[in-house]
Short mmCIF file of C-alpha atoms in Angstrom, two decimals:
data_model
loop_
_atom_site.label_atom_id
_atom_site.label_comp_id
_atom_site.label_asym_id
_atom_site.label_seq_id
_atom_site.Cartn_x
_atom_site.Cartn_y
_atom_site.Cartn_z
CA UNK A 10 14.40 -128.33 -46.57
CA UNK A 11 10.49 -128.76 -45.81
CA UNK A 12 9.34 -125.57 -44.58
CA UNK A 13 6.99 -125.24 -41.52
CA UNK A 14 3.31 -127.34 -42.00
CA UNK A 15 0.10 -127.12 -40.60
CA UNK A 16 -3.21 -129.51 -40.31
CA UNK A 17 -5.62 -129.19 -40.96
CA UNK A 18 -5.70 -125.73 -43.34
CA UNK A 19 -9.33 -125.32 -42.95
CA UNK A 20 -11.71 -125.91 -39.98
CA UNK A 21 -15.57 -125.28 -39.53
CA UNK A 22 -16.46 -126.08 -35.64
CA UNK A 23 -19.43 -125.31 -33.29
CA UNK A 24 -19.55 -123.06 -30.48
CA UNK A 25 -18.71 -125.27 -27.07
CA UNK A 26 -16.88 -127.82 -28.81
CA UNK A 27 -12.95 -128.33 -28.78
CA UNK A 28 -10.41 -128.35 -31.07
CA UNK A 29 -6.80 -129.89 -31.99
CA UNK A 30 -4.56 -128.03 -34.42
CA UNK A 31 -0.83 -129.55 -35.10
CA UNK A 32 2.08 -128.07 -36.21
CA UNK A 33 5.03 -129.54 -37.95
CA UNK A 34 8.99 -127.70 -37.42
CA UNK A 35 11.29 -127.63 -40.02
CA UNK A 36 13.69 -130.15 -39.68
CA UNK A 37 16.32 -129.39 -36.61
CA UNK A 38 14.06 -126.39 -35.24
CA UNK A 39 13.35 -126.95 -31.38
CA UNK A 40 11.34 -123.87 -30.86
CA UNK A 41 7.73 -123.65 -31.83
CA UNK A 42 5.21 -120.56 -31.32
CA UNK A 43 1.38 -120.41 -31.59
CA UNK A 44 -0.35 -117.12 -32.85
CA UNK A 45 -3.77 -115.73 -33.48
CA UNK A 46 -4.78 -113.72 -36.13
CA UNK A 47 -7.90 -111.81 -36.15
CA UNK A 48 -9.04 -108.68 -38.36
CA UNK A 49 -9.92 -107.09 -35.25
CA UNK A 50 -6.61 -107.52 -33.05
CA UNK A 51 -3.99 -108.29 -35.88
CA UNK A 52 -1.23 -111.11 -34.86
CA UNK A 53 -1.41 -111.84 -30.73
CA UNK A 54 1.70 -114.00 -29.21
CA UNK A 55 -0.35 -117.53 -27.79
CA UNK A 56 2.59 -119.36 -26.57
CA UNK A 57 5.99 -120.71 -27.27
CA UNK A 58 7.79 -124.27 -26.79
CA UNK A 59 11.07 -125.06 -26.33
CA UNK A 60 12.39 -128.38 -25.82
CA UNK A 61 8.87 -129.99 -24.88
CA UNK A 62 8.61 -127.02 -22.74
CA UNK A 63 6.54 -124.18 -22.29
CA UNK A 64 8.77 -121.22 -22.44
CA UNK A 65 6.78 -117.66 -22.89
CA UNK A 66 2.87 -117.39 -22.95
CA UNK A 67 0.39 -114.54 -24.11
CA UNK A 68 -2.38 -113.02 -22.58
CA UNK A 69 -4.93 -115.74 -23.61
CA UNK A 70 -7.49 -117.76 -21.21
CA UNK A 71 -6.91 -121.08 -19.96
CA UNK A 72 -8.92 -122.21 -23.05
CA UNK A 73 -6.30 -122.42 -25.13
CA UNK A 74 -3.33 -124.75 -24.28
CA UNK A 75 -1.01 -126.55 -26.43
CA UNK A 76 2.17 -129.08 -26.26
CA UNK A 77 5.08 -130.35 -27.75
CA UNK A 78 6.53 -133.67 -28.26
CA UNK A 79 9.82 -135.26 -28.36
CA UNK A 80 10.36 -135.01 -32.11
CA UNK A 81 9.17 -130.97 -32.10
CA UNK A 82 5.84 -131.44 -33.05
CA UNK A 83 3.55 -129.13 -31.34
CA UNK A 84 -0.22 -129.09 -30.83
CA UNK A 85 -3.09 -126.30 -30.00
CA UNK A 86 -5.89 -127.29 -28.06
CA UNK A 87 -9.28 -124.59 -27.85
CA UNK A 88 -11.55 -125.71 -25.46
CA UNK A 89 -14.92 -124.41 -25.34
CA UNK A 90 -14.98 -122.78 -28.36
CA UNK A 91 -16.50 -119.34 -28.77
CA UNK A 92 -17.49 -117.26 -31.85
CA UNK A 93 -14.69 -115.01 -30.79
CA UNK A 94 -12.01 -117.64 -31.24
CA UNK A 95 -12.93 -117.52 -35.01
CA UNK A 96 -9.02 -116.87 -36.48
CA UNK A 97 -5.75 -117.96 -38.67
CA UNK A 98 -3.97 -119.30 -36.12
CA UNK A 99 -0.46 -119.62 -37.44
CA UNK A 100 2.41 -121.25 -36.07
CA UNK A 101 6.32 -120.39 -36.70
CA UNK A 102 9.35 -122.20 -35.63
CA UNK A 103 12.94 -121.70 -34.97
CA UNK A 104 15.91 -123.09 -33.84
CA UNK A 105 15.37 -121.90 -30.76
CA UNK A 106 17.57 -120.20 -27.84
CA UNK A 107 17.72 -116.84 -26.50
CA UNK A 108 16.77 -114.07 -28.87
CA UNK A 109 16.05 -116.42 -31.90
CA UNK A 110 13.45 -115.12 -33.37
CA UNK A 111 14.75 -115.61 -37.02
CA UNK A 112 10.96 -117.55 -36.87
CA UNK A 113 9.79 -119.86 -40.06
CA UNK A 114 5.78 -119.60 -40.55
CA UNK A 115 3.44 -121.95 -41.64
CA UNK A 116 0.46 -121.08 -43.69
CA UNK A 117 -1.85 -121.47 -40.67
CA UNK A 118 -5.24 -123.14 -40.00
CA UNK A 119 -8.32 -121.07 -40.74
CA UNK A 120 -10.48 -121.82 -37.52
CA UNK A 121 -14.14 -120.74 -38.24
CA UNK A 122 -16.62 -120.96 -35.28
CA UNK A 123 -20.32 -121.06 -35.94
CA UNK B 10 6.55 -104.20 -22.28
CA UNK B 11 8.16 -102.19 -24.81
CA UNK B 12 5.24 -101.02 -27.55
CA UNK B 13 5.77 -100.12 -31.20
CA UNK B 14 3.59 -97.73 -33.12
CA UNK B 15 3.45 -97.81 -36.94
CA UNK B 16 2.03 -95.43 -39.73
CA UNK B 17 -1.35 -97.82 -40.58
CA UNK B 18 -0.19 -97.42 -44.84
CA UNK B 19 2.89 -96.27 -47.28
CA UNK B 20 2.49 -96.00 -51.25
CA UNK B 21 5.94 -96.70 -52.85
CA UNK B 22 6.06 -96.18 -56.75
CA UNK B 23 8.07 -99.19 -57.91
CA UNK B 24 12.07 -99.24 -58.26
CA UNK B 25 12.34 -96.63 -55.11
CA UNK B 26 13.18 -96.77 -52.13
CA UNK B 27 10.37 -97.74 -49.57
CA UNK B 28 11.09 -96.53 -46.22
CA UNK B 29 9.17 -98.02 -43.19
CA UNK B 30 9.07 -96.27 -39.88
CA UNK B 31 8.81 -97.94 -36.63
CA UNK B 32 8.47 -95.80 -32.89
CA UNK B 33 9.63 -98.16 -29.94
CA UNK B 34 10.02 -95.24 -27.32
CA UNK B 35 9.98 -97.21 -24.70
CA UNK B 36 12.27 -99.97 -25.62
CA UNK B 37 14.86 -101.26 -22.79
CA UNK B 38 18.52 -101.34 -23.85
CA UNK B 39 18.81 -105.28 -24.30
CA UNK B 40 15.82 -105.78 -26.27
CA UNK B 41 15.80 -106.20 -30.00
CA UNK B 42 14.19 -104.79 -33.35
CA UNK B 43 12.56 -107.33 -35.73
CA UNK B 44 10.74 -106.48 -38.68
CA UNK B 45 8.44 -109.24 -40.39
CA UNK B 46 6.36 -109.06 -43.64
CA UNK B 47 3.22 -110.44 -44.28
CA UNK B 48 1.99 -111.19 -47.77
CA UNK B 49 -1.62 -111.52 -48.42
CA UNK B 50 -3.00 -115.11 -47.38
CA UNK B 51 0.47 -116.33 -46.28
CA UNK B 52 2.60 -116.55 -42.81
CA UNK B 53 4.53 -113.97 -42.26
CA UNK B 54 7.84 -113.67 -43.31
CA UNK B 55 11.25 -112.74 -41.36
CA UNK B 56 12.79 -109.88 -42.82
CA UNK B 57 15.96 -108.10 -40.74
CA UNK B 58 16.89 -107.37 -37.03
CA UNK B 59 18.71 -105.43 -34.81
CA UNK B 60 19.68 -104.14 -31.69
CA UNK B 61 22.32 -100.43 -31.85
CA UNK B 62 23.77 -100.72 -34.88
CA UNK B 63 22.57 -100.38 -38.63
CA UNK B 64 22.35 -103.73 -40.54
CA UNK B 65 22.16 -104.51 -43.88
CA UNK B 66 21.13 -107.84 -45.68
CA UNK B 67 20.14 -109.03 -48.93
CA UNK B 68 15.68 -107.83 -48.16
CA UNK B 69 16.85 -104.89 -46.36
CA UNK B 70 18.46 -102.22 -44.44
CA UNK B 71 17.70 -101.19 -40.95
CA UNK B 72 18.40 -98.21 -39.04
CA UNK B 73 18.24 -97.56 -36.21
CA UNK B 74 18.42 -94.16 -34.14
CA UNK B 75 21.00 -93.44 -31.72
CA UNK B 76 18.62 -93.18 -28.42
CA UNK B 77 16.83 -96.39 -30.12
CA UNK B 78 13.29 -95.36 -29.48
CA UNK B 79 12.77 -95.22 -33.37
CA UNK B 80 13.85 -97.37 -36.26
CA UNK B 81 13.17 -97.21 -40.42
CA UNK B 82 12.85 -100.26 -42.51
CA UNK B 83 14.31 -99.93 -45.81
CA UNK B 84 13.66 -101.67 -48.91
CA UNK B 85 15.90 -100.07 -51.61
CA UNK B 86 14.61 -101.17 -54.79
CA UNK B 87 10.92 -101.75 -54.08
CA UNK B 88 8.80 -104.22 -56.51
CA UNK B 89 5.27 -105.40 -56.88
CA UNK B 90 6.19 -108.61 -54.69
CA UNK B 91 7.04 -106.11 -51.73
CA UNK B 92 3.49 -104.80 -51.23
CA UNK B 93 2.45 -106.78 -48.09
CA UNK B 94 1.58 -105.77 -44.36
CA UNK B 95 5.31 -104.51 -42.64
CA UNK B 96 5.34 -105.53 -38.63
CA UNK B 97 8.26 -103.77 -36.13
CA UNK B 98 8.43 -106.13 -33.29
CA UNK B 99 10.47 -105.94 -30.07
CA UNK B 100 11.34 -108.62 -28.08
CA UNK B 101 10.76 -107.92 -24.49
CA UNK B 102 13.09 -109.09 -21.85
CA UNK B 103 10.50 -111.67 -21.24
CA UNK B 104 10.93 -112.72 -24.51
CA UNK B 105 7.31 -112.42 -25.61
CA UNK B 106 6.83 -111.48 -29.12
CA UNK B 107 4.60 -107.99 -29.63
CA UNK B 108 3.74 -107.18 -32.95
CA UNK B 109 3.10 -104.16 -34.12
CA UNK B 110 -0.09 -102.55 -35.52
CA UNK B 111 2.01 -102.99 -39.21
CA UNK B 112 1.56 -101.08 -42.18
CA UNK B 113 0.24 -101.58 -44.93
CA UNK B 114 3.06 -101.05 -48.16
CA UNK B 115 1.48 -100.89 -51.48
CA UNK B 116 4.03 -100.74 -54.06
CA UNK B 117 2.31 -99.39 -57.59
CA UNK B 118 3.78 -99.15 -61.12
#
């Protein structure tokens, strides 16, 4: 079974612009979570989805918003991006329900602001 | 929300037993114990939960005290492929995921 991908793996964007990261569920899984890693503050919860739906969110500004489509695929959006926002952001998905969080990770997208 | 506090690094010599503490003092009675690994460069990896009682599977063992406020992640056999960063997560009634400061496990020969 494919495990959990992310695209792109690498990104180099400017302060103030946007950007679109996508994450691919193994097959089946309905649940899919964003999170930020950062030296500084370690691994921070961004949000979860759950049947197209948002289900839990972190303590992160309105920047950063994401969605999820029919088929499980989910996407992060950053808007106005800050030096700050410089991160892995990872993504992990499950099968979903109460309590699962049996999570599969992706390798993540390096996100470097400049 | 429930907070866990972790020692910040373990040394393990390799073929013992690594044991990984975890302090959730203030953890509510329906909220659960994960424990995740993280491996240099990679996503982290699910390792073991639990809620009251001990559990065993074929990374781990878990224990967990009777009041709950602390657990202990055990690896029994610990290799070279175990050093990585160790998170204790507990999953708040709102069911947002709080990681742990982790520790750092290097396993040497």
């Amino acid at each position: 079974k494919a495990g959990v991908t992310q695209t792109p793996r690498y990104l180099i964007k400017t302060r103030g612009q946007q950007v679109t990261l996508s994450c691919s569920p193994i097959s089946g899984h309905r649940s899919v979570s964003w999170y930020q890693q950062t030296p500084g503050q370690g691994l921070q919860f961004l949000f979860e989805y759950f049947s197209e739906t948002q289900r839990n969110k972190g303590n992160f500004p309105g920047r950063f918003s994401g969605r999820q489509f029919s088929n499980s695929r989910s996407e992060m959006n950053v808007s106005t991006l800050e030096l700050g926002d410089s991160a892995l952001y990872l993504c992990a998905s499950s099968l979903g329900g109460i309590f699962s969080y049996e999570q599969y990770f992706g390798p993540g997208t390096r996100l470097t602001v400049t | 929300d429930a907070k866990t506090t972790q020692p910040p690094s373990m040394d393990c010599a390799e073929g013992r037993a690594a044991n990984l503490p975890c302090n959730h003092s203030t953890i509510s009675g329906n909220e659960y114990v994960y424990w995740y690994r993280q491996i240099h460069s990679q996503g982290p990896q699910y390792i073991i939960h639990g809620l009251k009682n001990n559990e065993t599977n074929e990374m781990a063992s878990l224990i967990i005290t009777e009041d709950r406020k602390s657990s202990t992640l055990i690896l029994p056999h610990a290799t070279l492929r175990d050093t990585a960063v160790y998170y204790c997560i507990v999953v708040t009634n709102t069911d947002k995921l709080i990681f742990g400061t982790g520790t750092r496990l290097q396993v040497f020969p």
